Amino acid sequence: MMDLLLLEKTLLGLFAAIVIAAVVSKLRGKKFKLPPGPIPVPIFGNWLQVGDDLNHRNLTEYAKKFGDILMLRMGQRNLVVVSSPELAKEVLHTQGVEFGSRTRNVVFDIFTGKGQDMVFTVYGEHWRKMRRIMTVPFFTNKVVQQNRHGWEAEAAAVVDDVRKNPAAATEGIVLRRRLQLMMYNNMYRIMFDRRFESEEDPLFLKLKALNGERSRLAQSFEYNYGDFIPVLRPFLRGYLKICREVKEKRIKLFKDYFVDERKKLTSTKGTDSEGLKCAIDHILEAQQKGEINEDNVLYIVENINVAAIETTLWSIEWGIAELINHPEIQKKLRDEIDTLVGPGVQITEPDTYRLPYLQAVVKETLRLRMAIPLLVPHMNLHDAKLAGYDIPAESKILVNAWFLANDEAHWKKPEEFRPERFLEEESNVEANGNDFRYLPFGVGRRSCPGIILALPILGITLGRLVQNFEMLPPPGESKIDTTGKAGQFSLQILKHSTIVLKPRSF
Ligand code: HEM
């Protein structure tokens, strides 16, 4: 009975929406000069033609058909895709304020408390304040210097564990599991001055499971229909209920086991000196001063969990896969470290900057296997103009950064994993956005502030692995499967492959 009522309501809603949409689109058609794209139908827009899987490769195909700027009408949402360095510059730099907001959707609204965080909030006072408050505790060279010994120790612990495990050198292991623990430790040291002893640590397991669920639920294309077509939203009820439960559990876990624990510790011991402060101490100070509230504190923890840990882990995993599939590159990297640092001398953060081939391997990994290939979606709060077209307010703007970095019009054989390009024809290109063809961390106001931590962590981790092991595909296989798995704006490797690590002796 309930379902019938719901169906009846939905059909009525659909009918009303068709009429409204037809009227609106007539009006709009007159007023706006919209970017090219497939012809939309009422209600659904282009959704039925385009489908749910709006990944960087599909959007590249659309760009080849419709051009550097195109528009898809996904139900009620406008999606603008930008696919040239010039237009990326316009969106991220020249009109950085106009396009500096973020779209939200029904699912992200749940996980971010409707934009009470930093990563997914609109461009404005709140974002500015959050970014300012997070800068000193997370995004400065001082943070790197305070934490680099910790990262080196975590990478050394990975090397030790692998050396101790005889299976690693024979049938192989899923190294990713251990690297995941390492990345959690790298970030939880910065945030809370905490680390997890082992992969079996119950708190780590809980955290990992909830973060994994959050990531899966948010990146899935499964909920698009309810987001695009509001009258279908009732059918998402079950999905959104699960999202809310995961969100509540996660925020409670951050609060009970980490933030409150830290408060207890500092209230009994006091924060000794500036040097011993961890990130959350700074954030709690901002709360005490009344600059932010307790929810904002917890959403900062939430943001770091998603923005920092997974992205860097995926990039490490992609890097390892490419090094295994290109043994000659792996060997060249090992030779560079042996020559410039010394055989058996463990590389440290300052070493990473004087190893050009290591830098090139990291850059090439981030180019071909961009973890956030469409950047985090941008949005214009007000009607705007781009390339002579009208962009209606609150359009979702995707910059196809992956295509910019993999377009054969701009790169020599972009499909090849060839770090040498960054020492030869592309030697001036940096990861910080000095070239609009290469934006693995974005550029401009909403660019990734975590680049300052991510690059040294990538260098230390890949460097230590290559100098201590020969990394190979599992027995009987000649390559690792590098099929990707794309999400709303993420790209990770589909299979967490078993790999063989033969320890080197010095
Ligand atoms: C290899 C690792 C990483 C990659 C590839 C990456 C990439 C990105 C990209 C593409 C964006 C969006 C840029 C835009 O929308 O224009 C972003 C935003 C962000 N990243 Fe990263 N990131 C990485 C690591 C980190 C780390 C380690 C942290 C924190 C410690 C971090 C924190 C953030 C934050 C807070 C934002 C949101 C900035 C804003 O909206 O103002 N990221 N990242």
XYZ file of C-alpha atoms and ligand atoms in Angstrom:
549
model
C 0.000 0.000 0.000
C 2.789 2.404 1.010
C 4.686 1.552 -2.152
C 1.622 2.185 -4.334
C 1.108 5.554 -2.695
C 4.754 6.370 -3.213
C 4.524 5.330 -6.845
C 1.429 7.440 -7.379
C 3.106 10.443 -5.780
C 6.195 9.900 -7.850
C 4.259 9.706 -11.104
C 2.350 12.857 -10.232
C 5.608 14.545 -9.321
C 7.173 13.402 -12.567
C 4.273 14.814 -14.558
C 4.459 18.155 -12.773
C 8.215 18.233 -13.224
C 7.911 17.503 -16.965
C 5.597 20.453 -17.398
C 7.795 22.755 -15.329
C 10.964 21.557 -17.018
C 9.467 22.089 -20.468
C 8.460 25.637 -19.572
C 11.779 26.397 -17.897
C 13.823 24.983 -20.746
C 11.822 27.115 -23.235
C 12.555 30.207 -21.178
C 16.146 29.269 -20.622
C 16.753 28.403 -24.229
C 15.872 31.959 -25.122
C 17.947 33.611 -22.481
C 21.113 31.576 -22.387
C 23.748 30.607 -24.865
C 24.700 27.288 -23.359
C 27.854 25.273 -24.149
C 27.452 22.496 -26.744
C 26.428 19.019 -25.751
C 23.988 16.265 -26.603
C 20.371 17.384 -26.936
C 18.554 16.968 -23.614
C 15.065 15.612 -23.142
C 12.700 16.958 -20.463
C 13.202 15.710 -16.889
C 16.060 13.387 -17.608
C 18.174 15.806 -19.605
C 21.029 13.778 -21.077
C 21.021 11.240 -18.301
C 19.428 8.432 -20.323
C 21.951 8.927 -23.156
C 25.007 9.449 -20.992
C 24.364 7.070 -18.121
C 25.859 7.166 -14.660
C 29.484 6.438 -15.295
C 30.814 9.958 -15.763
C 34.454 8.976 -15.462
C 37.440 10.826 -16.945
C 37.692 8.476 -19.942
C 34.034 8.777 -20.916
C 34.212 12.539 -20.472
C 37.302 12.563 -22.707
C 35.229 10.917 -25.435
C 32.563 13.604 -25.056
C 35.222 16.305 -25.292
C 36.447 14.803 -28.559
C 32.908 15.000 -29.859
C 31.687 18.341 -28.478
C 34.856 20.294 -27.775
C 36.889 21.842 -24.945
C 33.789 23.008 -23.172
C 30.615 20.998 -23.138
C 27.497 20.748 -21.094
C 25.521 17.757 -19.963
C 22.126 18.168 -18.380
C 21.907 15.455 -15.797
C 18.272 15.680 -14.752
C 18.088 18.998 -12.949
C 21.829 19.380 -12.610
C 24.007 21.131 -15.133
C 27.397 19.595 -15.656
C 30.055 21.566 -17.486
C 33.186 19.735 -18.577
C 36.345 21.668 -19.343
C 39.082 19.933 -21.343
C 41.767 22.394 -22.427
C 44.666 24.023 -20.554
C 43.372 27.482 -21.537
C 39.911 26.872 -20.105
C 41.371 25.162 -17.022
C 43.314 28.381 -16.458
C 40.149 30.416 -16.840
C 38.215 28.280 -14.318
C 40.944 27.758 -11.734
C 42.935 30.957 -12.014
C 41.457 33.910 -13.946
C 37.894 33.323 -12.738
C 39.025 31.417 -9.664
C 36.592 33.236 -7.374
C 33.567 32.784 -9.671
C 34.262 29.056 -10.068
C 35.800 28.502 -6.627
C 32.793 26.898 -4.911
C 32.028 23.209 -4.630
C 28.904 21.364 -5.660
C 27.355 19.210 -3.112
C 24.959 16.377 -3.624
C 22.548 14.448 -1.441
C 25.279 12.106 -0.234
C 28.065 14.653 0.307
C 25.569 16.818 2.194
C 25.295 14.026 4.730
C 29.012 13.387 5.095
C 29.956 17.063 5.375
C 26.990 18.296 7.429
C 25.970 20.426 4.402
C 29.386 21.955 3.935
C 30.511 22.562 7.531
C 33.885 21.151 6.504
C 36.586 22.691 4.324
C 37.002 20.526 1.219
C 33.356 20.589 0.112
C 32.212 23.986 1.290
C 31.376 26.925 -0.994
C 33.915 29.671 -1.600
C 33.416 32.304 1.071
C 34.058 33.310 4.673
C 33.695 29.839 6.145
C 36.084 28.271 3.634
C 38.646 31.054 4.119
C 38.547 30.639 7.894
C 38.830 26.846 7.738
C 41.703 26.979 5.255
C 43.516 29.542 7.440
C 43.001 27.507 10.612
C 44.223 24.317 8.934
C 47.318 25.835 7.345
C 49.671 26.075 10.351
C 48.900 22.606 11.761
C 48.945 20.799 8.410
C 50.307 22.614 5.407
C 53.678 24.223 6.118
C 57.273 23.187 5.735
C 57.533 23.209 9.525
C 54.989 20.381 9.617
C 57.106 18.464 7.109
C 60.236 18.980 9.210
C 58.458 17.944 12.410
C 57.022 14.827 10.847
C 59.508 13.601 8.323
C 61.353 11.415 10.824
C 57.997 9.837 11.626
C 57.345 9.112 7.938
C 60.849 7.681 7.539
C 60.271 5.467 10.579
C 56.927 4.279 9.204
C 58.486 3.410 5.833
C 61.331 1.631 7.664
C 58.750 -0.376 9.626
C 57.137 -1.472 6.347
C 60.534 -2.587 5.021
C 61.233 -4.497 8.278
C 57.869 -6.242 8.269
C 58.273 -7.304 4.648
C 61.824 -8.541 5.259
C 60.571 -10.618 8.198
C 57.848 -12.239 6.129
C 59.282 -15.130 4.079
C 56.120 -15.308 1.931
C 56.937 -11.870 0.517
C 59.898 -13.215 -1.443
C 58.175 -16.388 -2.654
C 54.435 -16.469 -3.299
C 54.093 -12.743 -2.652
C 51.897 -10.547 -0.422
C 49.252 -7.866 -0.849
C 51.605 -5.055 0.127
C 48.811 -2.506 -0.058
C 47.409 -3.671 3.296
C 50.641 -2.823 5.065
C 51.004 0.465 3.202
C 47.515 1.420 4.265
C 48.546 1.045 7.899
C 51.611 3.171 7.126
C 49.513 5.963 5.597
C 47.123 5.971 8.550
C 50.122 6.205 10.855
C 51.693 9.017 8.817
C 48.548 11.085 9.112
C 47.461 10.098 12.636
C 50.897 11.061 13.911
C 50.408 14.552 12.460
C 46.843 14.860 13.668
C 46.898 13.208 17.077
C 50.480 12.121 17.751
C 49.147 8.562 17.598
C 49.959 5.438 15.652
C 48.511 1.954 15.288
C 50.732 -0.974 16.208
C 49.532 -3.481 13.659
C 47.043 -4.259 10.933
C 45.013 -6.144 13.563
C 44.680 -3.189 15.953
C 40.892 -3.150 16.649
C 40.636 0.639 16.545
C 42.494 0.755 13.232
C 40.175 -1.922 11.829
C 37.099 0.037 12.883
C 38.431 3.262 11.456
C 39.482 1.639 8.209
C 36.093 -0.036 7.772
C 34.126 3.180 8.377
C 36.380 5.269 6.139
C 36.118 2.584 3.459
C 32.329 2.623 3.650
C 32.258 6.407 3.513
C 34.459 6.384 0.450
C 32.443 3.685 -1.311
C 29.091 5.334 -0.577
C 30.255 8.791 -1.656
C 32.169 7.805 -4.801
C 29.557 5.350 -6.102
C 27.546 6.276 -9.199
C 24.622 4.298 -7.756
C 22.854 7.286 -6.207
C 23.058 9.607 -9.242
C 19.429 9.140 -10.261
C 18.108 10.508 -6.988
C 20.576 13.357 -7.056
C 19.825 14.348 -10.640
C 16.068 13.898 -10.533
C 14.666 15.068 -7.193
C 11.266 13.390 -7.632
C 13.055 10.046 -7.628
C 14.712 10.849 -4.320
C 12.236 8.825 -2.230
C 13.756 5.707 -3.803
C 17.123 6.654 -2.346
C 15.768 6.534 1.178
C 17.497 3.268 2.025
C 20.833 4.421 0.597
C 20.742 7.728 2.414
C 19.825 6.011 5.665
C 22.976 3.901 5.423
C 24.993 7.053 4.654
C 23.606 8.753 7.757
C 24.408 5.748 9.941
C 27.978 5.543 8.656
C 28.415 9.264 9.111
C 27.157 9.204 12.723
C 29.337 6.254 13.660
C 32.387 7.767 12.058
C 32.061 11.203 13.613
C 31.466 9.552 17.006
C 34.569 7.434 16.568
C 36.678 10.522 15.758
C 35.256 12.278 18.796
C 35.323 9.533 21.417
C 38.578 7.837 20.537
C 40.713 10.654 19.205
C 39.588 14.234 19.863
C 38.324 13.656 23.424
C 41.305 11.429 24.242
C 43.659 14.167 23.144
C 41.747 16.735 25.206
C 42.093 14.510 28.288
C 45.795 14.044 27.705
C 46.557 17.737 27.226
C 44.421 18.783 30.197
C 46.367 16.493 32.530
C 49.799 17.100 31.034
C 49.343 20.509 29.451
C 50.855 21.156 26.076
C 54.521 21.312 26.916
C 56.086 23.426 24.259
C 55.199 24.626 20.763
C 57.241 21.809 19.237
C 55.199 19.027 20.806
C 51.853 20.265 19.662
C 50.044 18.082 17.186
C 47.565 19.370 14.610
C 44.451 18.814 16.685
C 45.859 21.003 19.503
C 45.953 23.952 17.101
C 42.453 23.164 15.847
C 41.094 22.900 19.408
C 42.682 26.245 20.228
C 40.755 27.786 17.349
C 37.620 26.231 18.828
C 38.400 27.644 22.275
C 38.818 31.083 20.764
C 35.339 30.693 19.303
C 36.529 30.745 15.694
C 34.974 27.379 14.877
C 32.598 25.001 16.664
C 32.960 21.387 17.725
C 31.324 20.087 14.547
C 33.852 21.973 12.442
C 36.649 20.312 14.439
C 35.222 16.876 13.692
C 34.717 17.692 10.007
C 38.359 18.733 9.774
C 39.293 15.275 11.042
C 36.845 13.787 8.514
C 38.376 15.808 5.659
C 41.925 14.737 6.454
C 40.823 11.098 6.615
C 39.467 11.218 3.065
C 41.631 13.848 1.390
C 45.011 12.752 2.686
C 45.115 9.035 3.318
C 43.397 7.443 0.349
C 44.727 9.788 -2.328
C 48.310 9.250 -1.271
C 47.828 5.517 -0.807
C 46.296 5.148 -4.276
C 49.217 7.062 -5.777
C 51.763 4.851 -3.988
C 49.903 1.776 -5.197
C 49.830 3.019 -8.798
C 53.537 3.865 -8.597
C 54.410 0.370 -7.409
C 52.298 -1.204 -10.168
C 54.069 0.842 -12.852
C 57.501 0.059 -11.408
C 56.697 -3.647 -11.456
C 55.360 -3.496 -15.004
C 58.459 -1.564 -16.107
C 61.411 -3.415 -14.560
C 63.923 -1.303 -16.486
C 62.533 1.859 -14.875
C 62.589 0.205 -11.459
C 66.242 -0.726 -11.982
C 67.180 2.753 -13.182
C 65.591 4.236 -10.065
C 67.402 1.769 -7.815
C 70.701 2.586 -9.513
C 70.114 6.299 -8.988
C 69.510 5.818 -5.262
C 72.505 3.464 -4.894
C 74.737 5.966 -6.677
C 73.592 9.213 -5.113
C 72.596 8.073 -1.599
C 74.668 4.901 -1.308
C 73.787 1.194 -1.344
C 71.929 0.348 1.844
C 71.876 3.952 3.077
C 68.189 4.533 3.735
C 66.804 7.506 1.891
C 65.357 10.383 3.884
C 63.108 13.321 3.063
C 65.948 15.728 2.146
C 67.391 13.051 -0.185
C 64.211 12.913 -2.218
C 64.847 16.397 -3.660
C 68.280 15.471 -5.004
C 67.088 12.358 -6.818
C 65.822 13.604 -10.180
C 64.746 10.221 -11.460
C 62.767 9.511 -8.292
C 61.045 12.887 -8.719
C 60.308 12.019 -12.341
C 58.835 8.625 -11.390
C 56.528 10.323 -8.869
C 55.448 12.947 -11.428
C 54.854 10.363 -14.140
C 52.737 8.261 -11.756
C 50.626 11.309 -10.902
C 50.264 12.122 -14.612
C 49.214 8.767 -16.016
C 47.411 7.557 -12.888
C 45.924 10.716 -11.493
C 44.180 9.895 -8.208
C 41.688 12.782 -8.585
C 41.387 12.911 -12.390
C 38.501 15.400 -12.507
C 39.744 17.452 -9.537
C 37.217 17.912 -6.754
C 34.162 19.298 -8.613
C 33.998 23.081 -8.742
C 30.854 25.222 -8.884
C 29.795 28.755 -9.745
C 27.443 30.275 -7.190
C 26.134 32.834 -9.700
C 25.484 32.901 -13.444
C 28.840 33.123 -15.189
C 30.488 33.273 -18.592
C 33.064 30.866 -19.915
C 34.517 30.788 -23.429
C 31.654 33.001 -24.595
C 28.982 30.684 -23.211
C 26.555 31.246 -20.371
C 27.054 28.985 -17.398
C 23.908 28.911 -15.256
C 24.406 29.435 -11.523
C 25.237 26.323 -9.495
C 26.561 24.284 -12.389
C 28.944 21.514 -11.515
C 32.251 22.256 -13.241
C 34.536 19.329 -13.929
C 38.064 20.067 -15.091
C 39.244 16.910 -16.840
C 42.781 17.161 -15.463
C 43.514 13.598 -16.498
C 42.809 14.410 -20.136
C 44.875 17.615 -19.977
C 47.824 15.470 -18.874
C 47.106 12.637 -21.310
C 46.120 14.478 -24.475
C 48.223 13.425 -27.441
C 47.888 16.944 -28.825
C 49.996 18.155 -25.897
C 52.195 15.241 -24.830
C 54.542 12.843 -26.577
C 52.987 9.349 -26.460
C 50.979 10.130 -23.341
C 49.823 6.508 -22.913
C 53.386 5.411 -22.126
C 54.727 5.379 -18.578
C 57.982 7.205 -19.255
C 59.442 9.223 -16.348
C 62.212 10.454 -18.670
C 59.745 12.910 -20.200
C 60.043 14.986 -17.006
C 63.831 15.103 -17.412
C 63.733 15.758 -21.146
C 61.012 17.564 -23.075
C 58.930 18.368 -19.965
C 61.756 19.198 -17.578
C 60.165 22.501 -16.527
C 56.863 20.987 -15.497
C 56.214 20.734 -11.755
C 53.346 19.129 -9.839
C 52.397 22.477 -8.266
C 50.433 23.718 -11.272
C 53.089 25.783 -13.052
C 51.792 24.291 -16.310
C 48.075 24.045 -17.016
C 48.501 20.749 -18.851
C 49.574 19.062 -15.618
C 47.364 19.610 -12.568
C 47.426 16.478 -10.370
C 46.811 18.720 -7.324
C 44.758 21.374 -9.117
C 45.929 24.987 -9.000
C 44.668 28.245 -7.551
C 42.426 28.929 -4.584
C 40.948 25.459 -4.205
C 44.135 23.580 -5.101
C 45.420 20.824 -2.851
C 47.225 22.270 0.176
C 48.384 18.731 1.031
C 50.869 18.645 -1.867
C 53.580 19.776 0.564
C 53.121 16.526 2.534
C 52.113 14.188 -0.287
C 55.231 14.620 -2.447
C 57.812 13.783 0.245
C 55.706 10.866 1.531
C 55.511 9.471 -2.019
C 59.257 9.929 -2.515
C 60.259 8.360 0.789
C 57.913 5.391 0.394
C 58.654 4.501 -3.224
C 62.368 5.197 -2.661
C 62.655 2.914 0.362
C 60.770 0.107 -1.339
C 62.890 0.204 -4.479
C 66.199 0.450 -2.630
C 65.370 -2.473 -0.339
C 63.521 -4.858 -2.642
C 63.234 -6.058 -6.136
C 59.499 -5.817 -6.768
C 57.958 -8.375 -9.119
C 54.548 -9.615 -10.289
C 53.177 -12.709 -8.519
C 54.633 -16.075 -9.621
C 53.427 -17.170 -13.042
C 52.395 -13.684 -14.123
C 54.347 -11.186 -16.142
C 52.406 -8.038 -15.294
C 50.182 -6.520 -12.679
C 46.621 -5.773 -13.721
C 46.356 -1.992 -13.953
C 42.658 -1.755 -14.686
C 41.351 1.350 -12.953
C 38.233 1.893 -10.905
C 36.758 5.350 -11.277
C 34.392 7.035 -8.859
C 32.577 10.381 -8.891
C 36.003 12.032 -9.081
C 38.530 9.395 -8.009
C 40.708 6.861 -9.767
C 42.148 3.881 -7.967
C 43.567 0.585 -9.074
C 40.806 -2.026 -9.250
C 42.713 -5.043 -7.941
C 44.996 -4.881 -4.943
C 47.483 -7.241 -6.471
C 49.741 -9.722 -4.767
C 53.339 -8.730 -5.385
C 56.671 -10.405 -4.775
C 59.348 -8.475 -2.891
C 62.841 -9.977 -3.028
C 64.980 -8.382 -0.315
C 68.297 -6.973 -1.435
C 71.387 -7.594 0.638
C 74.011 -4.935 0.935
C 48.907 12.162 -3.884
C 48.117 12.691 -3.005
C 47.092 13.760 -3.277
C 46.495 14.146 -4.452
C 46.716 13.566 -5.838
C 45.587 15.221 -4.129
C 44.812 15.899 -5.054
C 43.919 16.892 -4.746
C 43.099 17.567 -5.715
C 43.104 17.322 -7.212
C 42.328 18.461 -5.053
C 41.251 19.383 -5.641
C 41.794 20.571 -6.360
C 40.706 21.392 -6.993
O 39.526 21.129 -6.762
O 40.990 22.313 -7.768
C 42.651 18.341 -3.647
C 42.069 19.092 -2.650
C 42.416 18.978 -1.317
N 43.389 18.174 -0.777
Fe 44.584 16.906 -1.791
N 45.652 15.468 -2.787
C 46.558 14.604 -2.230
C 46.941 14.560 -0.911
C 46.464 15.365 0.086
C 46.926 15.373 1.439
C 48.076 14.530 1.977
C 46.151 16.274 2.122
C 46.171 16.699 3.567
C 47.097 16.478 4.433
C 45.213 16.841 1.178
C 44.252 17.790 1.486
C 43.416 18.390 0.569
C 42.418 19.377 0.938
C 42.110 19.897 2.344
C 41.785 19.762 -0.260
C 40.649 20.755 -0.430
C 41.141 22.147 -0.736
C 40.028 23.149 -0.867
O 38.912 22.790 -1.221
O 40.263 24.329 -0.578
N 45.437 16.267 -0.050
N 43.636 17.390 -3.496
